[in-house]
mmCIF file of C-alpha atoms and ligand atoms in Angstrom:
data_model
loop_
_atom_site.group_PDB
_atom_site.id
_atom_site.type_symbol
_atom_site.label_atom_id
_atom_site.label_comp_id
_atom_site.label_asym_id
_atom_site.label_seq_id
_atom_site.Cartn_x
_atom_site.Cartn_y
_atom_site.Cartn_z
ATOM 1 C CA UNK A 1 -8.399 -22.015 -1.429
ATOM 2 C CA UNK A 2 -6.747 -19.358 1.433
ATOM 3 C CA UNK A 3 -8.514 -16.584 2.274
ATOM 4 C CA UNK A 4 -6.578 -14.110 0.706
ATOM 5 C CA UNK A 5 -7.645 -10.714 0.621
ATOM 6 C CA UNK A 6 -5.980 -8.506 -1.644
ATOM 7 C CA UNK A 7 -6.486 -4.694 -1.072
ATOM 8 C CA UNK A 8 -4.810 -1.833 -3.258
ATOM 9 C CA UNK A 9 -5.320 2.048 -3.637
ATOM 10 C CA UNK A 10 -3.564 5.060 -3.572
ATOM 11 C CA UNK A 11 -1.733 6.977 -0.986
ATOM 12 C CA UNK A 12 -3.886 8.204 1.978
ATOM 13 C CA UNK A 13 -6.871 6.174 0.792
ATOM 14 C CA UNK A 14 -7.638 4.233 4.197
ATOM 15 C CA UNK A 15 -6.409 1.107 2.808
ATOM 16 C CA UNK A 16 -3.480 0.389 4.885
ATOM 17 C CA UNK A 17 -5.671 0.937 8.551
ATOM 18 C CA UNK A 18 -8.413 -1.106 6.516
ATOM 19 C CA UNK A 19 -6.203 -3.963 6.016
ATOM 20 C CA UNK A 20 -4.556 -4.119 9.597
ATOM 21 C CA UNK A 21 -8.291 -3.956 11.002
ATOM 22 C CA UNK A 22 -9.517 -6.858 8.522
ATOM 23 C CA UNK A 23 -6.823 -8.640 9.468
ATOM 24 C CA UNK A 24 -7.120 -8.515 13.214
ATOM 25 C CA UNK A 25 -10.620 -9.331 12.927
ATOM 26 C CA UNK A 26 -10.210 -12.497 10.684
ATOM 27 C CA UNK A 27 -7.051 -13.259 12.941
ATOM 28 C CA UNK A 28 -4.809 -13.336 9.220
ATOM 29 C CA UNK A 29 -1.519 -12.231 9.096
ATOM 30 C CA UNK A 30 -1.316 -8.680 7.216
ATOM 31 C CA UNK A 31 1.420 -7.532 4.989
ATOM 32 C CA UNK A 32 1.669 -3.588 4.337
ATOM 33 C CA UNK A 33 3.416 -4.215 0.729
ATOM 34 C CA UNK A 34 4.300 -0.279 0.923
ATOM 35 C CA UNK A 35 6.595 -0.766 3.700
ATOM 36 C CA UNK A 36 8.931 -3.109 1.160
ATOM 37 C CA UNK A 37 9.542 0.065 -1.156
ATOM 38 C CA UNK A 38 9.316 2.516 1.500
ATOM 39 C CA UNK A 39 12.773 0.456 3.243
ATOM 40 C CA UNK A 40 14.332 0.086 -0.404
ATOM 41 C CA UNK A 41 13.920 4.115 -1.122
ATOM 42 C CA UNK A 42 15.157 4.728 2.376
ATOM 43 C CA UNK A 43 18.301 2.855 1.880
ATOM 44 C CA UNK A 44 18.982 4.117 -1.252
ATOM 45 C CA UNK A 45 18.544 7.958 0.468
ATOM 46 C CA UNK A 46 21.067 7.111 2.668
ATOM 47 C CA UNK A 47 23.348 5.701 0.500
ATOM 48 C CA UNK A 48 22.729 9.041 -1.671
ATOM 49 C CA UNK A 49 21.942 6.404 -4.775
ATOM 50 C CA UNK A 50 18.029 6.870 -5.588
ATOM 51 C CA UNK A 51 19.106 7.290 -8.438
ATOM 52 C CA UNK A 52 21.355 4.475 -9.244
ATOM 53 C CA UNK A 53 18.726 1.264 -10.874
ATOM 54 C CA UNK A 54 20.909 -1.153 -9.537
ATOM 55 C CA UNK A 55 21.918 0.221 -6.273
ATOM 56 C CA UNK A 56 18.230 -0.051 -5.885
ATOM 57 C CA UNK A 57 17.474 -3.476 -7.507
ATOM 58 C CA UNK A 58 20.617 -4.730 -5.310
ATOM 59 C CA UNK A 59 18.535 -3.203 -1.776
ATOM 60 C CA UNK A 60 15.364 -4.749 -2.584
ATOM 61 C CA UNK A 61 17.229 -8.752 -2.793
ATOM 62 C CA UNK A 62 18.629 -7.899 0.322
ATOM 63 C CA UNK A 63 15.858 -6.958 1.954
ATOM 64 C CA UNK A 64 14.420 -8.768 5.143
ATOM 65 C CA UNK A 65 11.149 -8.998 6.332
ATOM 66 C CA UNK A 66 12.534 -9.409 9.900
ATOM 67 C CA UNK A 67 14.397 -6.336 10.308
ATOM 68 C CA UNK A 68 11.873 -3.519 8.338
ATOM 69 C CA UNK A 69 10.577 -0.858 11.294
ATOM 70 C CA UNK A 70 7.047 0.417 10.158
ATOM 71 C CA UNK A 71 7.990 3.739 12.151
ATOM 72 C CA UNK A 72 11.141 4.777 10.680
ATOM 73 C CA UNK A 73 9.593 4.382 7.441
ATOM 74 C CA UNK A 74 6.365 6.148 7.207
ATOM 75 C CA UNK A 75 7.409 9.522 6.650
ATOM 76 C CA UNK A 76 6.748 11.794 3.487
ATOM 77 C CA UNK A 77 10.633 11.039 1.801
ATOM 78 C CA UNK A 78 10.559 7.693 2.611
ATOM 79 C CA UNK A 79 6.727 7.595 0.789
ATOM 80 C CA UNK A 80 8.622 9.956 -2.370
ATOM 81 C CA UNK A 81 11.504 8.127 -2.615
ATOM 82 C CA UNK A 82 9.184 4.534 -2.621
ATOM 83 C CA UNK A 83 7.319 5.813 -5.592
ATOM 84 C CA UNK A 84 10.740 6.144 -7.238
ATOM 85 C CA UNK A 85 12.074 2.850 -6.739
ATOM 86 C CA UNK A 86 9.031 1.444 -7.113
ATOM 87 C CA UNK A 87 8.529 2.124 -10.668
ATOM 88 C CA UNK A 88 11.959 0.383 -11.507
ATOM 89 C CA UNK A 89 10.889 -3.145 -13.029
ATOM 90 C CA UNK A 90 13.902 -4.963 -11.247
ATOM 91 C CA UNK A 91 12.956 -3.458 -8.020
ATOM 92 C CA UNK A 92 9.326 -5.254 -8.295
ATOM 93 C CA UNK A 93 10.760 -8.366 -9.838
ATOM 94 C CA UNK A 94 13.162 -8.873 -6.252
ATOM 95 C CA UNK A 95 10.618 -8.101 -4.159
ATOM 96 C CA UNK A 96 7.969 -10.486 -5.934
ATOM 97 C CA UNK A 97 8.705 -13.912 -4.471
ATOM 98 C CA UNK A 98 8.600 -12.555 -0.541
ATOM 99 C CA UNK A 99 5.002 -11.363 -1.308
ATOM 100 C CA UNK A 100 4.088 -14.316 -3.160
ATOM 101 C CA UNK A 101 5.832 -16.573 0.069
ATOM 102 C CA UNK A 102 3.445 -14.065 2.213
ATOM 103 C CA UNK A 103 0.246 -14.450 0.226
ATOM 104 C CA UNK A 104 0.418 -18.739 0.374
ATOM 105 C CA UNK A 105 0.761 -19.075 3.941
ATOM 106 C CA UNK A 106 -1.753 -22.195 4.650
ATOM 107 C CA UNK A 107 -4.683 -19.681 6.336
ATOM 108 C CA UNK A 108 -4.527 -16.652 4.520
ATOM 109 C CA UNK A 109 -3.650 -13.579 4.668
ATOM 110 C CA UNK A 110 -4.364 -10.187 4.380
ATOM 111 C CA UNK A 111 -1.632 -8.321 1.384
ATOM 112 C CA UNK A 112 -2.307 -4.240 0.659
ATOM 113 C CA UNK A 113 -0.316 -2.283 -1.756
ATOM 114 C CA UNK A 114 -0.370 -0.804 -5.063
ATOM 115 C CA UNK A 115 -0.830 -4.512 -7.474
ATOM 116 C CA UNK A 116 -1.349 -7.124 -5.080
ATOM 117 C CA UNK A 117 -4.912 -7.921 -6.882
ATOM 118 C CA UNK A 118 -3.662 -7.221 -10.436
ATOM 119 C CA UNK A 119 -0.166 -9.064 -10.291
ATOM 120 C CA UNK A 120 0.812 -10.735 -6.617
ATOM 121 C CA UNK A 121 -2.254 -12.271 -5.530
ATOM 122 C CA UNK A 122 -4.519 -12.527 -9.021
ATOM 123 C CA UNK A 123 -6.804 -15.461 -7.980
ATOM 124 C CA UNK A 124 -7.311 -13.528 -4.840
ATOM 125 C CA UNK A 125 -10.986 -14.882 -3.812
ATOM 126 C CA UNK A 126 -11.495 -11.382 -2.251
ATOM 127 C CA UNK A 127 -9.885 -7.801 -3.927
ATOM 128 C CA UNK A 128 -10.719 -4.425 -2.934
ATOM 129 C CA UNK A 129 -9.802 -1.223 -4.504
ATOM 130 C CA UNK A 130 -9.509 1.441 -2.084
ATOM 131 C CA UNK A 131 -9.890 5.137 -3.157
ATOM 132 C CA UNK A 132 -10.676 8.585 -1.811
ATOM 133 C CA UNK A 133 -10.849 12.003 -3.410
ATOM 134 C CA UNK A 134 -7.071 13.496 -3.566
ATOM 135 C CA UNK A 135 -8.076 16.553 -1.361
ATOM 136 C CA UNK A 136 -9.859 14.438 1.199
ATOM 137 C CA UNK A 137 -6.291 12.075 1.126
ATOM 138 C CA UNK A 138 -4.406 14.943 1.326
ATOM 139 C CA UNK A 139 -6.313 15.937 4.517
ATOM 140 C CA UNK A 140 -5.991 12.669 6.359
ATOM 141 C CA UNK A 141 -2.130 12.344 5.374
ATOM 142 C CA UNK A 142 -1.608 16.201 6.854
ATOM 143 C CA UNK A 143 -3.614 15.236 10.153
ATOM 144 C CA UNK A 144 -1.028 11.958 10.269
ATOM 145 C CA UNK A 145 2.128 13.971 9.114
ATOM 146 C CA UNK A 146 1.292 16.673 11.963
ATOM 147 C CA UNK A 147 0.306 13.891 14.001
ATOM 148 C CA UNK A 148 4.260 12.567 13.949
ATOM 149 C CA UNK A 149 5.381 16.542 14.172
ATOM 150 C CA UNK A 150 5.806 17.114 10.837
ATOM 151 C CA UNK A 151 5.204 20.684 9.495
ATOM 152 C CA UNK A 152 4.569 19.962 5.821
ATOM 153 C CA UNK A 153 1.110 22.438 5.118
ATOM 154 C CA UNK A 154 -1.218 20.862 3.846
ATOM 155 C CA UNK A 155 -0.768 22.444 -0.001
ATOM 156 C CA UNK A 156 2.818 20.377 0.240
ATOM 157 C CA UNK A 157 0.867 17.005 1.166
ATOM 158 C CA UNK A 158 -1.797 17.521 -1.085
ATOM 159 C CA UNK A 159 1.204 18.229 -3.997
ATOM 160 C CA UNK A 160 3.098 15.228 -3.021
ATOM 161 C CA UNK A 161 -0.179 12.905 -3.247
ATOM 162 C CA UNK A 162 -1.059 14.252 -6.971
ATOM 163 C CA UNK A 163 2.567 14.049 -7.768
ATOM 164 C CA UNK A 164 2.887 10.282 -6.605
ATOM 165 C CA UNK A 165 -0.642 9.269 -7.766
ATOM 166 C CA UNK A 166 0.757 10.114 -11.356
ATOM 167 C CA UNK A 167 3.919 8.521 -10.768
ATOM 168 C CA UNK A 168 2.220 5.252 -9.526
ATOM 169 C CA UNK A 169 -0.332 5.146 -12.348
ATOM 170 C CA UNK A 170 1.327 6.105 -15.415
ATOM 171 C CA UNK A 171 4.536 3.949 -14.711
ATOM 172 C CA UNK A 172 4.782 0.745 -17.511
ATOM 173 C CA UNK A 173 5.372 -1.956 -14.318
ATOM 174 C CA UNK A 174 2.875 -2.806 -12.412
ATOM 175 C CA UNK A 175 0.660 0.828 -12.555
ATOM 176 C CA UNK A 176 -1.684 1.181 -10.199
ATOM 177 C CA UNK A 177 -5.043 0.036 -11.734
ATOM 178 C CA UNK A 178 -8.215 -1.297 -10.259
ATOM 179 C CA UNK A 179 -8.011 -4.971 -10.837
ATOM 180 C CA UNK A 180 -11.632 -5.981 -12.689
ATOM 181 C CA UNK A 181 -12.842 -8.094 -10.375
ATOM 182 C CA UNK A 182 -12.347 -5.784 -7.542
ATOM 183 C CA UNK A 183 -14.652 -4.342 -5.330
ATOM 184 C CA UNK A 184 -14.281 0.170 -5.184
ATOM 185 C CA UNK A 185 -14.771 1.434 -2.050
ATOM 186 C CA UNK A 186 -14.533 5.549 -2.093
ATOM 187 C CA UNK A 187 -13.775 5.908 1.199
ATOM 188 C CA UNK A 188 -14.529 10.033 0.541
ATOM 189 C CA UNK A 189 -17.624 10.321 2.902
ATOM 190 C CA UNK A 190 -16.839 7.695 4.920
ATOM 191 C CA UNK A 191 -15.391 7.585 8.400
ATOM 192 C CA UNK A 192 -13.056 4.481 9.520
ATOM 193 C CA UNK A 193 -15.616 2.450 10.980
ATOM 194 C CA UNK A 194 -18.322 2.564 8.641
ATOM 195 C CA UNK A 195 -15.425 1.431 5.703
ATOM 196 C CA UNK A 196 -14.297 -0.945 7.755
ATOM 197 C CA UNK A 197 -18.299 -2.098 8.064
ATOM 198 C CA UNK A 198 -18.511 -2.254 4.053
ATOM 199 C CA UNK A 199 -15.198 -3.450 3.225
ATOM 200 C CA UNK A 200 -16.578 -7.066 5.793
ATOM 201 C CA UNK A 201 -19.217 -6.770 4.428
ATOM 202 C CA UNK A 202 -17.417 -7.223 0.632
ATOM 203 C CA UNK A 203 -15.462 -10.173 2.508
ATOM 204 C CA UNK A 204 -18.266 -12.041 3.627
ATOM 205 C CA UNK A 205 -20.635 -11.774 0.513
ATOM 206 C CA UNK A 206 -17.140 -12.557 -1.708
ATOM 207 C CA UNK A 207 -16.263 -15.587 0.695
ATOM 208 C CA UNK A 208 -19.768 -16.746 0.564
ATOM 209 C CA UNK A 209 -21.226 -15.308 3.937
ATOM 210 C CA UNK A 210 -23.911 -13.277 3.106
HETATM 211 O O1 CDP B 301 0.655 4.765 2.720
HETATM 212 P P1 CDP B 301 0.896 5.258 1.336
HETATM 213 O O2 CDP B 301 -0.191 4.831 0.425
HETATM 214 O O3 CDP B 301 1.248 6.692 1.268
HETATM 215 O O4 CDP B 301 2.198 4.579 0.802
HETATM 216 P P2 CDP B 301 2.608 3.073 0.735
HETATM 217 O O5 CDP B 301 1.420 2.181 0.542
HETATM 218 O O6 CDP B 301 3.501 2.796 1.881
HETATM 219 O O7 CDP B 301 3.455 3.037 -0.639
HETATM 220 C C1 CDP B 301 4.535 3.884 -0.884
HETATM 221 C C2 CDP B 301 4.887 3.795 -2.374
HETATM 222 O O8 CDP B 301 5.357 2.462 -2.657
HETATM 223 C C3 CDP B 301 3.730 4.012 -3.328
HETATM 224 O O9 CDP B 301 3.588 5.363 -3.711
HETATM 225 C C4 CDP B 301 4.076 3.123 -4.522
HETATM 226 O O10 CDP B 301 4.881 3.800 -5.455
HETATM 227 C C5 CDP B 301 4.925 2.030 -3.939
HETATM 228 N N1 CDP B 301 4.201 0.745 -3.825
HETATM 229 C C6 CDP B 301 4.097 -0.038 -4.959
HETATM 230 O O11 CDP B 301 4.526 0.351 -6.028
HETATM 231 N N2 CDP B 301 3.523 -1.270 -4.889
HETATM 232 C C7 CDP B 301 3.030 -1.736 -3.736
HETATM 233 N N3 CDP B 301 2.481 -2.959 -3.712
HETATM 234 C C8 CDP B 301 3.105 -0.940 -2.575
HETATM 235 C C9 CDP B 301 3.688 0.321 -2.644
#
């Protein structure tokens, strides 16, 4: 079977540095799965139709993997307006195959999102549910935001994480749920190295390491 590792977890948890890291070490090609919505609400904001289903169903189909740009897309609206689209069923359905093309490349790969261990990748061999406390998310998205020269405060940030950890988990499609048979990592007290030392640690007990 691939190595596929399947990582998921709210905004701000760690997840998406975890999975670039895992990936680099394990030489497997990573997918950030947030990146897909992010470019779907971001087209939709420009066309002024977030609100329109189909105007958004119609951006994810024509979306290419090719052309996305990480930076353009990792700002605060872009994040808000994902979390819109997102919980349209039609949105997920168009984007589903891509992820699924991703996830059976012939050595693996690394997937992290919102469902890739409860719907994309469900026979992942290794899942990981990545979580934090909201204020200590809030803290690391501010340091990012300011980072990039925003100047959202951190009371905004810490808002827009409760508002889209709601919006992700109580949607009908696809909510964001730990799958059973992953592995929580509360990445509250820890720093980026020693996750990144327990979430290898999860892949080589899982892929029969030790
Ligand atoms: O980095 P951050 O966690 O803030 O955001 P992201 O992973 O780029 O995801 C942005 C939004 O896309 C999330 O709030 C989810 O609503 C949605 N998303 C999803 O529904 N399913 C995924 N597999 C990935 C992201």
């Amino acid at each position: 079977m691939p190595l596929v590792i399947a990582i998921d977890g709210p905004a701000a948890s760690g997840k998406g540095t975890l999975a670039r890291r895992i990936a680099q070490t394990l030489a497997l090609p990573h997918l950030d799965t947030g990146l897909l919505y992010r470019a779907v609400g971001v087209r939709c904001l420009e066309d002024g139709l977030l609100d329109d289903e189909a105007a958004s169903i119609a951006a994810a189909r024509m979306l290419d993997l090719a052309t996305l740009d990480p930076e353009a897309l990792r700002g605060a609206e872009a994040g808000a307006a994902a979390s819109v689209v997102a919980a349209r069923p039609g949105v997920r359905a168009a984007l589903f195959d891509l992820q699924r093309a991703f996830a059976a490349r012939d050595g693996g790969a690394v997937l992290d999102g919102r469902d890739i261990g409860t719907v994309i990748c469900p026979d992942a061999p290794v899942k990981l549910f990545v979580t934090a406390a909201p204020e200590v998310r809030a803290q690391r998205r501010f340091k990012e935001l300011a980072a990039r020269g925003s100047d959202q405060t951190l009371e905004t940030v810490l808002a827009d994480i409760r508002e889209r950890d709601a919006r992700d988990s109580g949607r009908a499609s696809a909510p964001l749920v730990k799958a059973e048979d992953a592995v929580l990592l509360d990445t509250s007290k820890l720093d980026i190295e020693e996750a990144f030392a327990a979430a290898m640690w999860v892949v080589r007990v899982k892929t029969g390491g030790g």
